[in-house]
Coordinates of C-alpha atoms in Angstrom, one line a residue:
M1 CA 0.0 0.0 0.0
T2 CA 2.8 2.3 0.9
G3 CA 4.5 1.5 -2.4
A4 CA 1.3 2.4 -4.3
V5 CA 1.0 5.7 -2.5
G6 CA 4.7 6.4 -3.2
D7 CA 4.1 5.6 -6.9
V8 CA 1.1 8.0 -6.9
T9 CA 3.1 10.7 -5.2
S10 CA 6.0 10.1 -7.6
E11 CA 3.7 10.3 -10.6
A12 CA 2.1 13.5 -9.2
G13 CA 5.5 15.0 -8.6
A14 CA 6.6 14.2 -12.1
S15 CA 3.4 15.6 -13.5
S16 CA 3.9 18.8 -11.5
V17 CA 7.4 19.1 -12.7
A18 CA 6.3 18.6 -16.3
S19 CA 3.5 21.1 -15.9
A20 CA 5.9 23.6 -14.4
S21 CA 8.3 23.0 -17.3
Q22 CA 5.6 23.5 -19.8
R23 CA 4.5 26.7 -18.1
R24 CA 8.0 28.0 -18.1
R25 CA 8.4 27.3 -21.8
R26 CA 5.0 28.9 -22.5
E27 CA 6.0 32.0 -20.4
S28 CA 9.4 32.1 -22.2
F29 CA 7.7 32.0 -25.6
L30 CA 5.2 34.7 -24.6
A31 CA 8.0 36.8 -23.3
W32 CA 9.9 36.3 -26.6
A33 CA 6.7 37.1 -28.6
W34 CA 6.2 40.3 -26.5
S35 CA 9.8 41.3 -27.1
L36 CA 8.9 41.5 -30.8
L37 CA 6.3 44.1 -30.0
R38 CA 8.4 46.3 -27.7
L39 CA 9.9 49.1 -29.6
D40 CA 12.8 51.5 -29.2
F41 CA 11.5 55.0 -28.9
V42 CA 14.4 56.6 -30.9
G43 CA 13.6 54.1 -33.5
I44 CA 9.9 55.1 -33.4
A45 CA 10.8 58.8 -34.1
F46 CA 12.9 57.8 -37.1
A47 CA 10.3 55.4 -38.4
A48 CA 7.7 58.2 -38.3
L49 CA 10.1 60.6 -40.1
F50 CA 10.9 58.0 -42.8
F51 CA 7.1 57.2 -43.2
C52 CA 6.3 60.9 -43.6
L53 CA 9.0 61.5 -46.2
S54 CA 7.8 58.4 -48.1
L55 CA 4.4 60.2 -48.6
T56 CA 6.0 63.0 -50.6
P57 CA 5.4 63.2 -54.4
S58 CA 7.1 60.7 -56.7
L59 CA 7.0 60.1 -60.4
L60 CA 3.5 58.6 -60.6
P61 CA 0.3 58.7 -58.6
R62 CA 0.1 56.0 -55.9
D63 CA -3.0 54.4 -54.4
W64 CA -3.3 53.9 -50.6
A65 CA -2.3 50.2 -50.8
T66 CA 1.0 50.8 -52.7
G67 CA 1.8 53.9 -50.7
G68 CA 1.2 51.9 -47.5
V69 CA 3.6 49.1 -48.5
I70 CA 6.3 51.6 -49.5
G71 CA 5.7 53.7 -46.3
G72 CA 6.0 50.5 -44.2
I73 CA 9.3 49.5 -45.8
N74 CA 10.7 53.0 -45.3
A75 CA 9.4 53.1 -41.7
A76 CA 11.1 49.8 -40.9
I77 CA 14.4 51.1 -42.4
G78 CA 14.0 54.3 -40.4
Y79 CA 13.3 52.3 -37.3
G80 CA 16.4 50.3 -37.6
L81 CA 18.5 53.3 -38.4
G82 CA 17.1 55.1 -35.3
V83 CA 17.9 52.2 -33.1
L84 CA 21.5 52.1 -34.3
L85 CA 22.0 55.8 -34.0
G86 CA 20.3 55.9 -30.6
K87 CA 22.7 53.2 -29.2
V88 CA 25.7 54.9 -30.7
F89 CA 24.7 58.3 -29.2
R90 CA 24.0 56.8 -25.8
R91 CA 27.3 55.0 -25.7
L92 CA 29.5 57.9 -27.0
F93 CA 27.8 60.9 -25.4
L94 CA 25.4 59.9 -22.6
S95 CA 26.9 56.9 -20.8
H96 CA 29.3 59.1 -18.8
R97 CA 26.9 61.9 -17.9
D98 CA 25.8 62.2 -14.3
W99 CA 22.3 63.0 -15.2
W100 CA 21.9 59.9 -17.5
P101 CA 19.7 58.0 -17.3
P102 CA 17.0 60.3 -16.1
S103 CA 14.3 59.2 -13.6
P104 CA 11.7 56.7 -14.7
R105 CA 9.0 59.4 -14.7
V106 CA 11.0 61.5 -17.2
I107 CA 11.6 58.4 -19.3
H108 CA 7.9 57.6 -19.4
V109 CA 7.0 61.2 -20.3
L110 CA 9.6 61.2 -23.1
K111 CA 8.2 57.8 -24.4
G112 CA 4.7 59.1 -24.3
V113 CA 5.6 62.3 -26.1
T114 CA 7.5 60.3 -28.8
V115 CA 4.6 57.9 -29.4
V116 CA 1.9 60.5 -29.5
G117 CA 4.0 62.8 -31.7
A118 CA 4.9 60.0 -34.1
I119 CA 1.3 59.0 -34.5
A120 CA 0.1 62.6 -34.9
A121 CA 2.8 63.5 -37.4
S122 CA 2.1 60.3 -39.5
L123 CA -1.6 60.8 -39.6
G124 CA -1.3 64.5 -40.2
M125 CA 1.1 63.9 -43.1
V126 CA -1.6 61.8 -44.9
V127 CA -3.7 64.9 -45.6
P128 CA -1.1 66.8 -47.7
A129 CA 0.0 63.5 -49.2
A130 CA -3.5 62.9 -50.6
A131 CA -3.4 66.4 -52.0
W132 CA -0.1 65.7 -53.7
Q133 CA -1.4 62.6 -55.2
R134 CA -4.3 64.5 -56.7
Q135 CA -2.0 67.1 -58.1
I136 CA 0.1 64.4 -59.8
A137 CA -3.0 62.7 -61.1
A138 CA -4.3 66.0 -62.5
V139 CA -1.1 66.4 -64.5
M140 CA -1.8 63.0 -66.1
G141 CA -5.5 63.6 -66.6
I142 CA -6.9 61.1 -64.1
D143 CA -8.7 61.3 -60.8
G144 CA -6.7 61.3 -57.5
P145 CA -7.6 59.8 -54.2
A146 CA -10.0 61.2 -51.6
T147 CA -8.3 62.2 -48.3
L148 CA -10.5 60.1 -46.1
G149 CA -9.9 56.9 -48.1
Y150 CA -6.2 57.6 -48.3
L151 CA -6.0 57.4 -44.5
R152 CA -5.9 53.6 -45.0
I153 CA -2.3 54.1 -46.0
A154 CA -1.4 54.4 -42.3
V155 CA -2.9 51.0 -41.5
V156 CA -1.1 49.2 -44.4
A157 CA 2.2 50.9 -43.4
A158 CA 1.9 49.9 -39.8
L159 CA 1.3 46.3 -40.7
T160 CA 4.1 46.2 -43.3
G161 CA 6.6 47.9 -41.0
G162 CA 5.6 45.8 -38.0
L163 CA 6.2 42.6 -39.9
L164 CA 9.6 43.7 -41.2
V165 CA 10.7 44.8 -37.7
A166 CA 9.5 41.5 -36.2
A167 CA 11.5 39.6 -38.9
A168 CA 14.6 41.7 -38.2
R169 CA 14.2 40.8 -34.5
V170 CA 13.9 37.1 -35.2
V171 CA 17.2 37.4 -37.1
K172 CA 18.8 39.3 -34.2
D173 CA 17.5 36.6 -31.7
A174 CA 19.0 33.9 -33.9
I175 CA 22.4 35.7 -33.7
L176 CA 22.2 36.0 -29.9
L177 CA 21.2 32.3 -29.6
L178 CA 24.2 31.2 -31.7
A179 CA 26.5 33.4 -29.7
R180 CA 25.3 32.0 -26.4
V181 CA 25.7 28.4 -27.6
M182 CA 29.3 29.1 -28.7
I183 CA 30.1 30.9 -25.4
R184 CA 28.7 28.0 -23.2
R185 CA 30.1 25.2 -25.3
W186 CA 33.5 26.5 -26.4
D187 CA 34.1 29.4 -23.9
I188 CA 34.6 31.8 -26.8
N189 CA 35.0 35.5 -26.1
D190 CA 31.7 37.4 -26.3
E191 CA 32.7 39.7 -29.1
V192 CA 34.1 36.8 -31.2
A193 CA 31.0 34.8 -30.6
M194 CA 28.8 37.7 -31.7
F195 CA 30.9 38.2 -34.8
I196 CA 30.8 34.5 -35.8
G197 CA 27.0 34.3 -35.0
T198 CA 26.3 37.3 -37.1
A199 CA 28.4 36.0 -40.0
I200 CA 26.6 32.6 -39.9
V201 CA 23.1 34.1 -39.8
V202 CA 23.9 36.7 -42.5
V203 CA 25.2 34.0 -44.8
L204 CA 22.1 31.9 -44.1
V205 CA 19.7 34.8 -44.8
I206 CA 21.5 35.8 -48.0
T207 CA 21.5 32.1 -49.1
L208 CA 17.8 31.9 -48.2
V209 CA 16.9 35.0 -50.1
N210 CA 19.1 34.5 -53.2
G211 CA 19.1 30.8 -53.3
V212 CA 15.6 29.9 -52.2
L213 CA 13.2 32.8 -52.3
V214 CA 14.4 34.5 -55.5
R215 CA 14.9 31.2 -57.4
G216 CA 11.6 30.0 -56.0
F217 CA 9.9 33.2 -57.1
I218 CA 11.3 33.0 -60.6
G219 CA 10.6 29.3 -60.8
G220 CA 7.0 29.9 -59.7
A221 CA 6.7 32.7 -62.3
R222 CA 7.9 30.4 -65.0
A223 CA 5.3 27.8 -63.9
V224 CA 2.6 30.5 -64.0
F225 CA 3.5 32.2 -67.3
Q226 CA 4.7 29.2 -69.3
P227 CA 1.2 27.8 -69.8
Q228 CA -0.1 31.2 -71.0
N229 CA 2.7 31.2 -73.6
A230 CA 1.1 28.1 -75.1
T231 CA -2.3 29.7 -75.5
T232 CA -3.8 31.9 -78.2
R233 CA -5.7 35.1 -77.6
P234 CA -9.4 34.8 -78.6
G235 CA -9.9 36.3 -82.1
V236 CA -6.3 35.6 -83.2
E237 CA -6.2 33.0 -86.0
Q238 CA -3.4 31.3 -87.9
P239 CA -2.5 33.5 -90.9
V240 CA -2.9 32.2 -94.4
N241 CA -0.8 34.8 -96.2
P242 CA 2.7 33.5 -97.0
E243 CA 4.1 36.8 -95.9
R244 CA 3.6 35.8 -92.2
S245 CA 5.5 33.4 -90.0
G246 CA 3.2 30.6 -88.8
S247 CA 1.3 30.4 -92.1
P248 CA 1.0 27.1 -94.0
A249 CA 3.9 28.3 -96.2
S250 CA 6.2 29.2 -93.3
F251 CA 9.2 27.3 -92.0
V252 CA 7.9 28.2 -88.5
K253 CA 5.1 26.2 -87.0
W254 CA 2.1 28.2 -85.7
D255 CA 2.1 26.4 -82.3
T256 CA 5.8 27.3 -81.6
L257 CA 5.4 31.1 -81.8
G258 CA 4.1 31.6 -78.3
F259 CA 1.2 33.8 -77.1
Q260 CA 2.7 37.1 -78.2
G261 CA 4.2 35.8 -81.4
R262 CA 0.8 34.5 -82.5
N263 CA -0.7 37.9 -81.7
F264 CA 2.0 39.6 -83.8
V265 CA 1.7 37.5 -86.9
G266 CA -2.0 36.9 -86.6
S267 CA -2.9 40.6 -86.6
G268 CA -2.0 43.8 -88.2
P269 CA -3.3 45.6 -91.4
T270 CA -3.9 43.8 -94.7
A271 CA -2.9 45.1 -98.1
A272 CA -6.6 46.0 -98.7
E273 CA -6.8 48.1 -95.6
L274 CA -3.6 49.9 -96.4
T275 CA -4.8 50.5 -100.0
E276 CA -7.9 52.1 -98.7
L277 CA -6.0 54.2 -96.2
N278 CA -3.3 55.5 -98.5
G279 CA -5.3 55.6 -101.8
R280 CA -2.8 53.6 -103.8
P281 CA -2.1 49.9 -104.2
A282 CA -0.4 48.5 -101.1
K283 CA 1.7 45.4 -100.5
Q284 CA 0.9 42.7 -97.9
P285 CA 3.2 43.6 -94.9
I286 CA 5.7 40.9 -94.0
R287 CA 5.8 39.9 -90.3
I288 CA 8.5 37.4 -89.3
Y289 CA 8.7 35.9 -85.8
A290 CA 10.5 33.1 -84.0
G291 CA 9.2 31.9 -80.6
L292 CA 11.0 30.1 -77.8
Q293 CA 9.7 26.8 -79.1
S294 CA 10.7 27.5 -82.7
A295 CA 14.2 26.3 -81.9
D296 CA 16.2 25.1 -78.9
T297 CA 18.8 27.9 -78.8
D298 CA 19.1 31.6 -79.7
D299 CA 21.3 30.6 -82.6
G300 CA 18.7 28.2 -83.8
R301 CA 16.0 30.8 -83.6
V302 CA 18.1 33.3 -85.5
A303 CA 18.6 30.7 -88.2
V304 CA 14.9 30.3 -88.4
L305 CA 14.5 34.1 -88.8
L306 CA 17.1 34.1 -91.6
S307 CA 15.3 31.3 -93.4
E308 CA 12.0 33.2 -93.1
L309 CA 13.6 36.4 -94.4
Q310 CA 14.8 34.5 -97.5
R311 CA 11.5 32.7 -98.0
T312 CA 9.3 35.9 -97.8
K313 CA 11.8 37.9 -100.0
A314 CA 12.0 40.4 -97.1
F315 CA 15.2 41.9 -98.6
E316 CA 13.2 43.1 -101.6
R317 CA 11.1 45.4 -99.5
K318 CA 11.7 49.1 -99.0
L319 CA 12.2 48.9 -95.3
L320 CA 13.5 46.1 -93.0
V321 CA 12.8 46.6 -89.3
I322 CA 14.6 44.5 -86.6
I323 CA 12.6 44.3 -83.4
P324 CA 14.1 42.8 -80.2
T325 CA 11.0 42.1 -78.1
T326 CA 10.0 42.8 -74.4
G327 CA 10.1 40.1 -71.8
T328 CA 7.0 38.2 -72.9
G329 CA 7.9 38.5 -76.6
W330 CA 5.5 41.4 -77.1
V331 CA 5.8 43.8 -80.0
D332 CA 3.9 47.1 -79.6
P333 CA 1.1 46.9 -82.2
V334 CA 1.0 50.7 -82.5
A335 CA 4.6 50.9 -83.5
A336 CA 4.2 48.0 -86.0
R337 CA 1.0 49.3 -87.6
A338 CA 2.4 52.9 -87.8
I339 CA 5.5 52.0 -89.8
E340 CA 3.6 49.6 -92.1
A341 CA 1.0 52.3 -92.8
M342 CA 3.7 54.9 -93.5
Y343 CA 5.3 52.6 -96.1
N344 CA 2.0 51.3 -97.5
G345 CA 3.0 47.7 -96.6
D346 CA 6.3 47.7 -98.3
T347 CA 8.0 46.6 -95.1
A348 CA 9.4 43.5 -93.4
L349 CA 9.2 43.4 -89.6
V350 CA 11.3 40.7 -87.8
A351 CA 11.1 39.8 -84.1
M352 CA 12.3 37.1 -81.8
Q353 CA 11.2 35.9 -78.4
Y354 CA 13.8 35.2 -75.7
S355 CA 11.5 34.8 -72.6
Y356 CA 7.9 34.3 -71.7
L357 CA 8.2 36.2 -68.4
P358 CA 6.9 39.7 -68.0
S359 CA 9.5 42.4 -68.5
W360 CA 10.0 43.2 -64.8
I361 CA 10.7 39.6 -64.0
S362 CA 12.8 39.2 -67.1
F363 CA 14.8 42.2 -66.0
L364 CA 15.7 40.3 -62.8
A365 CA 16.0 36.8 -64.3
D366 CA 16.9 37.1 -68.0
Q367 CA 18.6 40.5 -68.3
Q368 CA 21.8 39.1 -69.8
K369 CA 19.9 36.6 -71.8
S370 CA 17.9 39.4 -73.4
V371 CA 21.0 41.4 -74.3
A372 CA 22.7 38.3 -75.7
A373 CA 19.6 37.4 -77.8
G374 CA 19.3 40.9 -79.1
R375 CA 23.0 41.0 -80.1
A376 CA 22.8 37.6 -81.9
M377 CA 19.6 38.7 -83.8
V378 CA 20.9 42.1 -84.9
D379 CA 24.4 40.8 -85.9
A380 CA 23.0 37.9 -87.9
I381 CA 20.4 39.9 -89.8
H382 CA 22.9 42.7 -90.5
Q383 CA 25.4 40.2 -91.9
R384 CA 22.7 38.7 -94.2
W385 CA 21.6 42.2 -95.2
L386 CA 25.2 43.2 -96.2
Q387 CA 25.2 40.3 -98.7
W388 CA 22.5 42.0 -100.8
P389 CA 23.6 44.6 -103.4
A390 CA 23.8 48.0 -101.9
A391 CA 21.6 49.5 -104.6
S392 CA 18.7 47.2 -104.1
R393 CA 18.7 46.2 -100.4
P394 CA 16.1 47.8 -98.0
R395 CA 16.7 50.5 -95.5
L396 CA 17.8 48.9 -92.3
V397 CA 16.0 50.1 -89.2
L398 CA 16.1 49.0 -85.5
Y399 CA 13.2 49.4 -83.0
G400 CA 13.0 48.5 -79.4
E401 CA 10.7 49.4 -76.5
S402 CA 11.4 48.9 -72.8
L403 CA 13.5 45.8 -72.3
G404 CA 13.5 45.4 -76.1
S405 CA 15.3 48.7 -76.2
M406 CA 17.9 47.4 -73.8
A407 CA 18.3 44.1 -75.8
G408 CA 18.8 46.1 -79.1
Q409 CA 21.4 48.4 -77.5
G410 CA 23.3 45.3 -76.4
A411 CA 24.3 44.8 -80.1
F412 CA 26.5 48.0 -80.0
G413 CA 29.6 48.7 -78.0
Y414 CA 29.3 52.4 -78.6
L415 CA 27.4 54.9 -80.8
P416 CA 29.7 54.8 -83.9
D417 CA 28.9 51.1 -84.2
V418 CA 25.3 52.1 -85.2
V419 CA 26.7 54.3 -88.0
D420 CA 29.3 51.8 -89.1
M421 CA 26.7 49.1 -89.5
D422 CA 24.8 51.4 -91.9
F423 CA 21.6 51.5 -90.0
S424 CA 19.3 54.1 -91.5
A425 CA 17.4 54.8 -88.3
V426 CA 17.0 53.6 -84.8
L427 CA 14.0 54.2 -82.5
W428 CA 14.3 53.3 -78.8
I429 CA 11.3 53.8 -76.5
G430 CA 11.4 54.0 -72.7
P431 CA 15.0 52.5 -72.3
P432 CA 15.7 51.0 -68.9
N433 CA 18.3 52.9 -66.9
A434 CA 20.6 49.9 -67.0
S435 CA 21.0 50.1 -70.8
A436 CA 24.7 50.6 -71.3
L437 CA 24.6 52.7 -74.5
W438 CA 21.9 55.0 -73.1
K439 CA 23.7 55.5 -69.9
A440 CA 27.0 56.3 -71.7
L441 CA 25.4 58.9 -73.9
T442 CA 23.5 60.5 -71.0
V443 CA 26.6 60.7 -68.8
R444 CA 28.7 62.2 -71.6
R445 CA 26.0 64.6 -72.8
D446 CA 26.8 68.0 -74.0
P447 CA 27.5 70.4 -71.1
G448 CA 24.5 72.4 -70.0
T449 CA 21.9 70.0 -71.3
P450 CA 19.6 68.3 -68.8
E451 CA 19.6 64.6 -68.1
V452 CA 15.9 64.4 -68.8
Q453 CA 16.5 65.6 -72.3
P454 CA 20.2 65.5 -73.0
R455 CA 22.0 66.4 -76.2
Y456 CA 25.0 64.4 -77.4
D457 CA 27.5 65.8 -80.0
N458 CA 24.9 68.5 -80.7
G459 CA 22.5 65.9 -82.0
R460 CA 24.6 64.8 -85.0
T461 CA 23.5 61.2 -84.8
V462 CA 21.5 60.6 -81.6
R463 CA 18.8 62.7 -80.0
F464 CA 16.4 62.5 -77.1
A465 CA 12.8 63.7 -76.8
Q466 CA 10.5 63.8 -73.8
A467 CA 7.6 62.5 -76.0
A468 CA 5.5 65.4 -74.8
G469 CA 3.7 65.5 -78.1
A470 CA 4.1 65.5 -81.9
A471 CA 5.3 69.1 -81.9
E472 CA 8.1 68.5 -79.4
I473 CA 9.3 65.4 -81.3
Q474 CA 9.2 67.2 -84.6
Q475 CA 11.2 70.1 -83.1
V476 CA 13.8 67.7 -81.8
A477 CA 14.1 66.1 -85.2
A478 CA 14.3 69.5 -87.1
D479 CA 16.8 71.5 -85.1
P480 CA 19.6 71.4 -86.0
P481 CA 19.3 69.7 -89.4
W482 CA 19.7 65.9 -89.0
K483 CA 21.7 64.1 -91.6
G484 CA 22.9 60.5 -91.9
T485 CA 22.0 57.8 -89.4
R486 CA 19.2 58.9 -87.0
V487 CA 19.0 57.5 -83.5
L488 CA 16.1 58.7 -81.4
Y489 CA 15.3 58.0 -77.7
L490 CA 11.8 58.7 -76.5
Q491 CA 11.5 58.9 -72.7
H492 CA 8.9 60.4 -70.4
P493 CA 10.1 62.5 -67.4
S494 CA 7.7 60.4 -65.4
D495 CA 8.8 57.0 -66.7
P496 CA 10.2 55.0 -63.7
V497 CA 11.7 52.4 -66.0
V498 CA 14.0 55.1 -67.4
W499 CA 15.0 56.6 -64.1
W500 CA 15.1 53.7 -61.7
T501 CA 18.6 52.7 -60.6
P502 CA 20.1 51.3 -57.4
D503 CA 22.1 54.5 -57.2
L504 CA 19.0 56.3 -56.0
L505 CA 19.6 54.7 -52.6
F506 CA 22.5 57.1 -51.7
A507 CA 23.1 59.5 -54.7
K508 CA 20.9 62.3 -55.9
P509 CA 20.5 62.1 -59.7
D510 CA 20.9 65.0 -62.0
W511 CA 17.2 64.8 -63.1
L512 CA 16.1 65.6 -59.6
R513 CA 18.5 68.6 -59.5
E514 CA 17.1 70.1 -62.7
P515 CA 13.7 71.7 -63.4
P516 CA 11.1 69.0 -63.9
G517 CA 10.1 67.7 -67.3
F518 CA 6.6 68.2 -68.6
D519 CA 4.9 65.5 -66.5
R520 CA 6.9 65.2 -63.4
S521 CA 5.8 66.9 -60.2
A522 CA 7.8 69.9 -59.2
G523 CA 7.3 68.8 -55.6
M524 CA 9.4 65.7 -55.9
R525 CA 12.5 65.7 -53.8
W526 CA 15.4 63.2 -53.3
Y527 CA 15.8 61.6 -49.9
P528 CA 18.4 58.9 -49.2
I529 CA 16.8 55.4 -49.3
I530 CA 13.3 56.8 -49.4
T531 CA 13.3 57.9 -53.1
F532 CA 14.7 54.6 -54.2
W533 CA 11.7 52.8 -52.8
Q534 CA 9.3 55.4 -54.1
V535 CA 10.6 55.0 -57.7
S536 CA 10.7 51.2 -57.2
A537 CA 7.0 51.2 -56.4
D538 CA 6.4 53.4 -59.4
M539 CA 8.2 51.0 -61.6
A540 CA 6.6 47.9 -60.2
G541 CA 3.2 49.3 -61.0
N542 CA 4.2 50.2 -64.6
V543 CA 6.3 47.3 -65.9
T544 CA 3.6 44.7 -65.1
S545 CA 1.7 46.4 -68.0
S546 CA 2.5 49.5 -70.1
Q547 CA -1.2 50.4 -69.6
A548 CA -0.7 50.8 -65.8
S549 CA -0.2 54.5 -66.3
P550 CA -2.2 57.0 -68.3
I551 CA -1.5 57.3 -72.1
G552 CA 1.4 59.6 -72.7
H553 CA 2.8 59.3 -69.2
G554 CA 4.9 56.8 -67.2
H555 CA 5.8 53.8 -69.3
N556 CA 2.8 54.2 -71.6
Y557 CA 3.9 55.9 -74.8
G558 CA 0.6 55.7 -76.6
D559 CA 1.0 56.7 -80.2
A560 CA 4.3 58.5 -79.7
Q561 CA 5.9 55.8 -81.8
L562 CA 4.2 57.2 -84.8
D563 CA 5.9 60.6 -84.2
G564 CA 9.2 58.8 -83.6
W565 CA 8.9 57.0 -86.9
A566 CA 8.1 60.2 -88.7
A567 CA 11.2 61.8 -87.1
V568 CA 13.7 59.1 -88.0
A569 CA 12.4 56.9 -90.8
A570 CA 9.7 58.9 -92.8
P571 CA 9.4 58.0 -96.5
A572 CA 10.4 60.6 -99.0
G573 CA 7.9 63.5 -99.3
W574 CA 6.3 62.7 -95.9
T575 CA 4.4 65.6 -94.3
A576 CA 2.9 66.4 -90.9
Q577 CA -0.6 66.0 -92.5
D578 CA 0.4 62.4 -93.5
T579 CA 1.3 61.8 -89.8
E580 CA -2.0 63.0 -88.6
R581 CA -3.9 60.9 -91.2
I582 CA -2.1 57.8 -89.9
R583 CA -2.8 58.9 -86.3
R584 CA -6.5 59.0 -86.9
W585 CA -6.4 55.6 -88.4
L586 CA -4.5 54.2 -85.5
E587 CA -6.9 55.8 -83.0
K588 CA -9.8 54.2 -84.8
A589 CA -8.1 50.8 -84.7
M590 CA -7.3 51.1 -81.0
A591 CA -10.9 52.2 -80.3
A592 CA -12.2 49.2 -82.1
G593 CA -10.4 47.1 -79.5
G594 CA -9.1 44.3 -81.8
P595 CA -7.2 41.3 -80.3
E596 CA -3.8 42.9 -80.8
F597 CA -4.7 45.9 -78.6
Q598 CA -6.1 43.8 -75.7

């Protein structure tokens, strides 16, 4: 009996010990979770400052959700900076003062004032922020946000910033845990243990981000967008004209062209439409395309293009246009239709796909691939073009938009290469800031000319226009007289694709020192770190679709390609009236909403 009681007592004791152990673990976890919520009050002040500055004007209007995410990111960065500066200041300037630290009552008052002031400043800043967004929207002809609804930005920012601060504290706790383990197990010096722990965690975090998250994101993107590449947009049908790739007479199979390739060759004006438009017999425009599935390699796809050029007798046309595409393989239908209409169908347009990812993902994952593909395409077609008699071969023209512009520029080491290769004209729209040739020309621009519209060598070969309208582009093309090869860049002052660069983190660009262009807010200022994230948000909203911003602003160039073509590659005898006639025809086609414009 005594043994049974002992057993019961022993079991009860063991149960009590286990319960106490579980309680301690639970309390320890709760204490750790609460530590994630406790905030440094110098950090709070800096977080509020960074959040308020993030609400200042940027290139494009932002809705409350986007503004909240960017505000939260900046607030978290400001919080971390405030914590660091606060610790340094206390250690260097306050630790040896007799009056530091002050009494608990003073500390509580200071904390209360900091919290109340930070909240009041953040909420108060939303009111002028909404007004700024309405001003930017008005410049672009759209409606801006209401002040009351824009207050939601504070909620999104608090959630975003809180999650980022909590994640940073988890990383910090992991470093401390590793340091304690090394100190207990190997009796390592505290500073050495912290250094080793920090190095290990930083390496693990970088590996996780670069090796797992980024690759996982890109892999997921491929899984999402690859099936779309195999589909065909409703209303697009396989062409029957032999002048099109993918037709029964073509060397390229219809089902290998990809989503955008099928759109390109399965749409566009017919000879009958162009005859009616121009009042004289037109030719059937040639459109040549190679998709990712048309061959296994870039060289294989280029070989397909060369075969198609030969088959369609493209070198017998008046104009041959090489078009490196954007990330998905897209060719702007406005640009394609405009040049075909100007030459009454006596054209051959040739394009090649190098990715099926949207441009902003391709910029991260396939940037070098796009440049290599563009170089291979341009070099091969140029070499085949040189084999034709100079008196009978077509004018050679290069066109690229967005990432397609960057891919096309990759074919040239420097500007004289364009002239040496006998290109008649080059039109590049919305070039990414990372484009090597664009950057070199901008950096070496003529003294006294602004970055937003630079002039290089007094415009002898290359010129830049803000694409503010037909009159501005015509003026750029006319003054001074433009002879020989013509290279034209069209770039909006509000286009984040053109102006985004990692340098924005810590360096003020020239375009923010200069008077603003026609559609950039005069209230935009540069702030370290903050402006980088603002422009990043502008770009993320634009490059997912060129239609994310109003026509004629941001990365949406509308029908400016027509004016660009008229400036660099107009047929003999072309007039401003001809340009307007083609513009009305394009507007009618876009209003009809055919498959190519969807």
